[in-house]
Each structure stands twice: as structure tokens, then as C-alpha cells.
Amino acid sequence: MEHADHILVVDDDREIRQMVADYLRKNGLRASEAADGREMRAVLDTHAIDLIVMDVMMPGEDGLTLTRNLRASKHRAIPVVMLTAREDQTDRIIGLEMGADDYVTKPFAARELLARIKAVIRRTRMLPPNLQVTEAAQMLAFGRWRLDTTARHLLDPDGTVVALSGAEFRLLRVFLDHPNRVLNRDQLLNLTQGRDAELFDRSIDLLVSRLRQRLQDDAREQSYIKTVRSEGYVFSATVTIVGEDG
């Protein structure tokens, strides 16, 4: 029997939560429901979830907070599609910064949500296999820097933590998992944000610029992230797993 993806719907509105879950079940998916962060964590601890549909506006821990905390937990790899009643571009960008993979604005057609869910799962599973290789590694070293993949911290040569946004962390992880390989903007967009929205295409250039500042990577010298004219970017430093050889 073909595997049915298991979707967790997190929304404090019982009617919307049940409507979405019922629709997903009618279309061949498994669905669980949670009204808040506590219930979400309980489901995650007892079930293998393939994707989370997360409402943004919830009392207590809102969807943005839950997504940010999710990305720092053992469930960090689970993709998230956010539901929001807001159409403000700033809110969407904040959601992506927190780690969301896609957005659906309320009111929405259940059919559109289903299509977005399937698209995000498909893109997630299309990631190059070597993107998963270092997932268990706690510390990756490159040049004078180290990245703690568990705590999601960048450490400078003195061991001082350099703060990274969620989007900056994901971009750096992609580069570290694909060293010496030219990645174009579309590939970076899908690997870091999982979106097919032209609205955010130029955000890759902004993210690269911000990440270079974090790494103190001179725009002229480009020791780590090099621009390949008309093609994209390449991470040129050697990456090693700290402690791999004992």
C-alpha cells in the first residue's frame, strides 16, 4: 500500500482545523489536529509527521513563535505551511525568516492548500541526498568559522556566537552541504525557502550579502561565497565535520 503522508493541522479555530483535516483525509492523506503548541508537541512526540499546517494568529504561542522553536528542536526538518489572515508582505517575510516553507492566506480554498502541501513535500524530498549527510553532525568547520548545527549558532575564531536569522542559517547550511558546487538563485530559493514566488527571488541576493557580512567575507576578495557571473554562487571553502576522526 502506498504511504500516505501525515499532516498535522495546528489552529486554535476548531471549525477550520477540522475542515482542513477532513479535506486532507478525503484526499488520501493522514491528518492529526492540535489546538495549540502543547498539543502540537504531544503529537510530534508520538507520531511521524510529514508536514505541519500552522495558523499564525493563535493565543499564547503564535504560529511564528512555534515555527521558530520548531526549527531549533529535533523536529527541525519538518516543513511548515503557514495560514494567515494577513496579506502584509512583511509578515510573510518574517514567517520565512522563522522557518516557514510556504504561506496560504485566509480565506483560502481547500484545494489550493492541498496543492501547496503536496508541492512543499515534493520539493523537500527532491533535495539532493547529500543535503542530509551532515544532519547528525553537531559542528561543521570551514576556514576560521564553525557552525553548530544543533544549536544553530555560528562561532567565530574566538568561539563567540554570531547571531544568524533562520533564513541566514538555512542558506549557510545549504552552502556547507554543497561546497564547490555552483548553485543558481532558483536552486537556492527552493533549498532555503521552498517557494516558487517571484516576490522573494531577489531575497537570495540580500541573504547572500547579509551572510557575507556575518562571515566578514570581503565583497572583493570573497573567501567563502563567490559570485559566478550569470550563474549564481559557489561556496569555495573546505568543510569538515569537527571530531569526525576523533
GROMACS .gro file of C-alpha atoms in nm:
model
  246
    1MET     CA    1   0.000   0.000   0.000
    2GLU     CA    2   0.133   0.345  -0.090
    3HIS     CA    3   0.249   0.557   0.201
    4ALA     CA    4   0.001   0.829   0.299
    5ASP     CA    5   0.170   1.147   0.416
    6HIS     CA    6   0.075   1.251   0.768
    7ILE     CA    7  -0.019   1.618   0.808
    8LEU     CA    8  -0.055   1.795   1.142
    9VAL     CA    9  -0.302   2.086   1.141
   10VAL     CA   10  -0.232   2.341   1.418
   11ASP     CA   11  -0.507   2.601   1.456
   12ASP     CA   12  -0.698   2.731   1.758
   13ASP     CA   13  -1.014   2.763   1.544
   14ARG     CA   14  -1.178   2.423   1.584
   15GLU     CA   15  -1.400   2.462   1.279
   16ILE     CA   16  -1.113   2.549   1.043
   17ARG     CA   17  -0.892   2.282   1.197
   18GLN     CA   18  -1.149   2.008   1.146
   19MET     CA   19  -1.243   2.131   0.798
   20VAL     CA   20  -0.882   2.118   0.681
   21ALA     CA   21  -0.814   1.780   0.843
   22ASP     CA   22  -1.131   1.626   0.696
   23TYR     CA   23  -1.049   1.755   0.349
   24LEU     CA   24  -0.696   1.614   0.367
   25ARG     CA   25  -0.829   1.275   0.475
   26LYS     CA   26  -1.080   1.270   0.189
   27ASN     CA   27  -0.788   1.325  -0.047
   28GLY     CA   28  -0.583   1.031   0.072
   29LEU     CA   29  -0.369   1.192   0.342
   30ARG     CA   30  -0.350   1.117   0.712
   31ALA     CA   31  -0.428   1.413   0.937
   32SER     CA   32  -0.391   1.495   1.306
   33GLU     CA   33  -0.511   1.808   1.482
   34ALA     CA   34  -0.372   2.037   1.752
   35ALA     CA   35  -0.526   2.349   1.903
   36ASP     CA   36  -0.205   2.495   2.043
   37GLY     CA   37   0.166   2.444   2.095
   38ARG     CA   38   0.123   2.198   2.379
   39GLU     CA   39  -0.098   1.970   2.172
   40MET     CA   40   0.134   2.011   1.871
   41ARG     CA   41   0.436   1.893   2.070
   42ALA     CA   42   0.239   1.597   2.207
   43VAL     CA   43   0.151   1.485   1.853
   44LEU     CA   44   0.509   1.532   1.732
   45ASP     CA   45   0.639   1.317   2.018
   46THR     CA   46   0.406   1.027   1.931
   47HIS     CA   47   0.366   1.039   1.550
   48ALA     CA   48   0.589   1.070   1.244
   49ILE     CA   49   0.466   1.393   1.084
   50ASP     CA   50   0.550   1.480   0.721
   51LEU     CA   51   0.428   1.843   0.723
   52ILE     CA   52   0.267   2.092   0.958
   53VAL     CA   53  -0.009   2.335   0.859
   54MET     CA   54   0.034   2.618   1.110
   55ASP     CA   55  -0.202   2.907   1.182
   56VAL     CA   56  -0.016   3.232   1.252
   57MET     CA   57  -0.266   3.410   1.475
   58MET     CA   58  -0.314   3.198   1.787
   59PRO     CA   59  -0.340   3.299   2.154
   60GLY     CA   60  -0.039   3.227   2.372
   61GLU     CA   61   0.235   3.089   2.148
   62ASP     CA   62   0.154   3.212   1.798
   63GLY     CA   63   0.246   3.033   1.477
   64LEU     CA   64   0.564   3.235   1.423
   65THR     CA   65   0.694   3.151   1.770
   66LEU     CA   66   0.604   2.784   1.734
   67THR     CA   67   0.777   2.765   1.395
   68ARG     CA   68   1.091   2.935   1.525
   69ASN     CA   69   1.106   2.694   1.821
   70LEU     CA   70   1.037   2.400   1.592
   71ARG     CA   71   1.341   2.490   1.380
   72ALA     CA   72   1.559   2.474   1.692
   73SER     CA   73   1.422   2.135   1.801
   74LYS     CA   74   1.471   1.774   1.697
   75HIS     CA   75   1.174   1.822   1.461
   76ARG     CA   76   1.355   2.099   1.268
   77ALA     CA   77   1.334   1.917   0.933
   78ILE     CA   78   0.952   1.904   0.920
   79PRO     CA   79   0.826   2.151   0.657
   80VAL     CA   80   0.569   2.412   0.762
   81VAL     CA   81   0.291   2.576   0.559
   82MET     CA   82   0.152   2.879   0.740
   83LEU     CA   83  -0.207   3.001   0.740
   84THR     CA   84  -0.255   3.373   0.787
   85ALA     CA   85  -0.534   3.625   0.759
   86ARG     CA   86  -0.276   3.893   0.683
   87GLU     CA   87  -0.161   3.990   0.336
   88ASP     CA   88   0.121   4.216   0.451
   89GLN     CA   89   0.443   4.123   0.271
   90THR     CA   90   0.641   4.199   0.588
   91ASP     CA   91   0.452   3.930   0.779
   92ARG     CA   92   0.529   3.677   0.509
   93ILE     CA   93   0.899   3.762   0.512
   94ILE     CA   94   0.903   3.729   0.892
   95GLY     CA   95   0.740   3.389   0.855
   96LEU     CA   96   1.010   3.279   0.612
   97GLU     CA   97   1.275   3.411   0.849
   98MET     CA   98   1.127   3.198   1.126
   99GLY     CA   99   1.146   2.891   0.905
  100ALA     CA  100   0.813   2.859   0.724
  101ASP     CA  101   0.825   2.687   0.383
  102ASP     CA  102   0.513   2.842   0.231
  103TYR     CA  103   0.217   3.068   0.306
  104VAL     CA  104  -0.156   3.044   0.235
  105THR     CA  105  -0.370   3.349   0.308
  106LYS     CA  106  -0.716   3.318   0.465
  107PRO     CA  107  -0.976   3.283   0.334
  108PHE     CA  108  -0.834   3.005   0.120
  109ALA     CA  109  -0.968   2.728  -0.099
  110ALA     CA  110  -0.900   2.385   0.050
  111ARG     CA  111  -0.794   2.270  -0.294
  112GLU     CA  112  -0.523   2.538  -0.307
  113LEU     CA  113  -0.395   2.440   0.039
  114LEU     CA  114  -0.376   2.075  -0.069
  115ALA     CA  115  -0.177   2.174  -0.377
  116ARG     CA  116   0.065   2.381  -0.168
  117ILE     CA  117   0.110   2.096   0.081
  118LYS     CA  118   0.191   1.847  -0.194
  119ALA     CA  119   0.428   2.093  -0.363
  120VAL     CA  120   0.623   2.159  -0.043
  121ILE     CA  121   0.653   1.787   0.037
  122ARG     CA  122   0.764   1.719  -0.320
  123ARG     CA  123   1.030   1.991  -0.308
  124THR     CA  124   1.151   1.873   0.033
  125ARG     CA  125   1.203   1.522  -0.098
  126MET     CA  126   1.374   1.647  -0.412
  127LEU     CA  127   1.662   1.795  -0.212
  128PRO     CA  128   1.996   1.646  -0.318
  129PRO     CA  129   2.073   1.342  -0.099
  130ASN     CA  130   2.395   1.492   0.032
  131LEU     CA  131   2.193   1.771   0.194
  132GLN     CA  132   2.106   1.515   0.462
  133VAL     CA  133   2.456   1.376   0.512
  134THR     CA  134   2.567   1.617   0.782
  135GLU     CA  135   2.229   1.647   0.953
  136ALA     CA  136   2.352   1.444   1.250
  137ALA     CA  137   2.673   1.644   1.276
  138GLN     CA  138   2.684   1.892   1.561
  139MET     CA  139   2.973   2.104   1.442
  140LEU     CA  140   3.089   2.191   1.090
  141ALA     CA  141   3.418   2.376   1.040
  142PHE     CA  142   3.520   2.595   0.747
  143GLY     CA  143   3.801   2.847   0.731
  144ARG     CA  144   3.812   3.030   1.065
  145TRP     CA  145   3.449   2.952   1.143
  146ARG     CA  146   3.239   2.676   1.294
  147LEU     CA  147   2.865   2.613   1.267
  148ASP     CA  148   2.686   2.434   1.550
  149THR     CA  149   2.403   2.264   1.360
  150THR     CA  150   2.225   2.157   1.678
  151ALA     CA  151   2.213   2.496   1.847
  152ARG     CA  152   2.206   2.669   1.505
  153HIS     CA  153   2.491   2.900   1.611
  154LEU     CA  154   2.778   3.040   1.407
  155LEU     CA  155   3.100   3.059   1.609
  156ASP     CA  156   3.387   3.294   1.524
  157PRO     CA  157   3.758   3.202   1.573
  158ASP     CA  158   3.734   3.300   1.942
  159GLY     CA  159   3.429   3.083   1.999
  160THR     CA  160   3.196   3.382   2.023
  161VAL     CA  161   2.841   3.324   1.897
  162VAL     CA  162   2.745   3.526   1.588
  163ALA     CA  163   2.367   3.558   1.564
  164LEU     CA  164   2.205   3.423   1.246
  165SER     CA  165   1.846   3.460   1.137
  166GLY     CA  166   1.658   3.146   1.038
  167ALA     CA  167   1.699   3.228   0.671
  168GLU     CA  168   2.072   3.300   0.709
  169PHE     CA  169   2.124   2.970   0.891
  170ARG     CA  170   1.942   2.772   0.620
  171LEU     CA  171   2.140   2.943   0.345
  172LEU     CA  172   2.471   2.871   0.519
  173ARG     CA  173   2.369   2.508   0.572
  174VAL     CA  174   2.294   2.471   0.202
  175PHE     CA  175   2.635   2.614   0.111
  176LEU     CA  176   2.813   2.391   0.362
  177ASP     CA  177   2.636   2.082   0.230
  178HIS     CA  178   2.721   2.173  -0.131
  179PRO     CA  179   3.076   2.311  -0.124
  180ASN     CA  180   3.247   2.383  -0.458
  181ARG     CA  181   2.919   2.345  -0.645
  182VAL     CA  182   2.764   2.635  -0.834
  183LEU     CA  183   2.406   2.694  -0.718
  184ASN     CA  184   2.181   2.929  -0.911
  185ARG     CA  185   1.923   3.154  -0.748
  186ASP     CA  186   1.631   2.922  -0.820
  187GLN     CA  187   1.809   2.631  -0.653
  188LEU     CA  188   1.898   2.843  -0.351
  189LEU     CA  189   1.544   2.976  -0.331
  190ASN     CA  190   1.396   2.626  -0.325
  191LEU     CA  191   1.657   2.482  -0.090
  192THR     CA  192   1.631   2.763   0.163
  193GLN     CA  193   1.273   2.885   0.136
  194GLY     CA  194   1.087   2.618  -0.057
  195ARG     CA  195   0.886   2.874  -0.251
  196ASP     CA  196   0.815   2.935  -0.617
  197ALA     CA  197   0.726   3.300  -0.563
  198GLU     CA  198   0.891   3.568  -0.775
  199LEU     CA  199   0.822   3.807  -0.485
  200PHE     CA  200   1.116   3.659  -0.296
  201ASP     CA  201   1.358   3.589  -0.583
  202ARG     CA  202   1.581   3.886  -0.502
  203SER     CA  203   1.587   3.791  -0.135
  204ILE     CA  204   1.859   3.537  -0.219
  205ASP     CA  205   2.097   3.817  -0.319
  206LEU     CA  206   2.008   4.004   0.001
  207LEU     CA  207   2.061   3.690   0.210
  208VAL     CA  208   2.398   3.623   0.047
  209SER     CA  209   2.501   3.982   0.119
  210ARG     CA  210   2.394   3.953   0.483
  211LEU     CA  211   2.568   3.617   0.524
  212ARG     CA  212   2.888   3.759   0.378
  213GLN     CA  213   2.873   4.035   0.639
  214ARG     CA  214   2.832   3.775   0.915
  215LEU     CA  215   3.136   3.585   0.782
  216GLN     CA  216   3.332   3.909   0.732
  217ASP     CA  217   3.369   3.796   0.372
  218ASP     CA  218   3.503   4.092   0.176
  219ALA     CA  219   3.295   4.165  -0.133
  220ARG     CA  220   3.611   4.196  -0.343
  221GLU     CA  221   3.806   3.901  -0.207
  222GLN     CA  222   3.510   3.664  -0.144
  223SER     CA  223   3.698   3.396   0.051
  224TYR     CA  224   3.386   3.187   0.118
  225ILE     CA  225   3.089   3.273  -0.103
  226LYS     CA  226   3.198   3.357  -0.455
  227THR     CA  227   2.978   3.505  -0.724
  228VAL     CA  228   2.978   3.318  -1.054
  229ARG     CA  229   2.871   3.566  -1.318
  230SER     CA  230   2.540   3.479  -1.487
  231GLU     CA  231   2.523   3.151  -1.294
  232GLY     CA  232   2.488   3.204  -0.921
  233TYR     CA  233   2.708   3.142  -0.619
  234VAL     CA  234   2.964   2.884  -0.508
  235PHE     CA  235   3.093   2.811  -0.157
  236SER     CA  236   3.468   2.772  -0.208
  237ALA     CA  237   3.595   2.677   0.140
  238THR     CA  238   3.669   2.322   0.257
  239VAL     CA  239   3.408   2.193   0.500
  240THR     CA  240   3.490   1.937   0.769
  241ILE     CA  241   3.294   1.772   1.049
  242VAL     CA  242   3.461   1.857   1.379
  243GLY     CA  243   3.553   1.545   1.571
  244GLU     CA  244   3.473   1.316   1.276
  245ASP     CA  245   3.812   1.146   1.309
  246GLY     CA  246   3.810   1.159   1.685
   0.00000   0.00000   0.00000
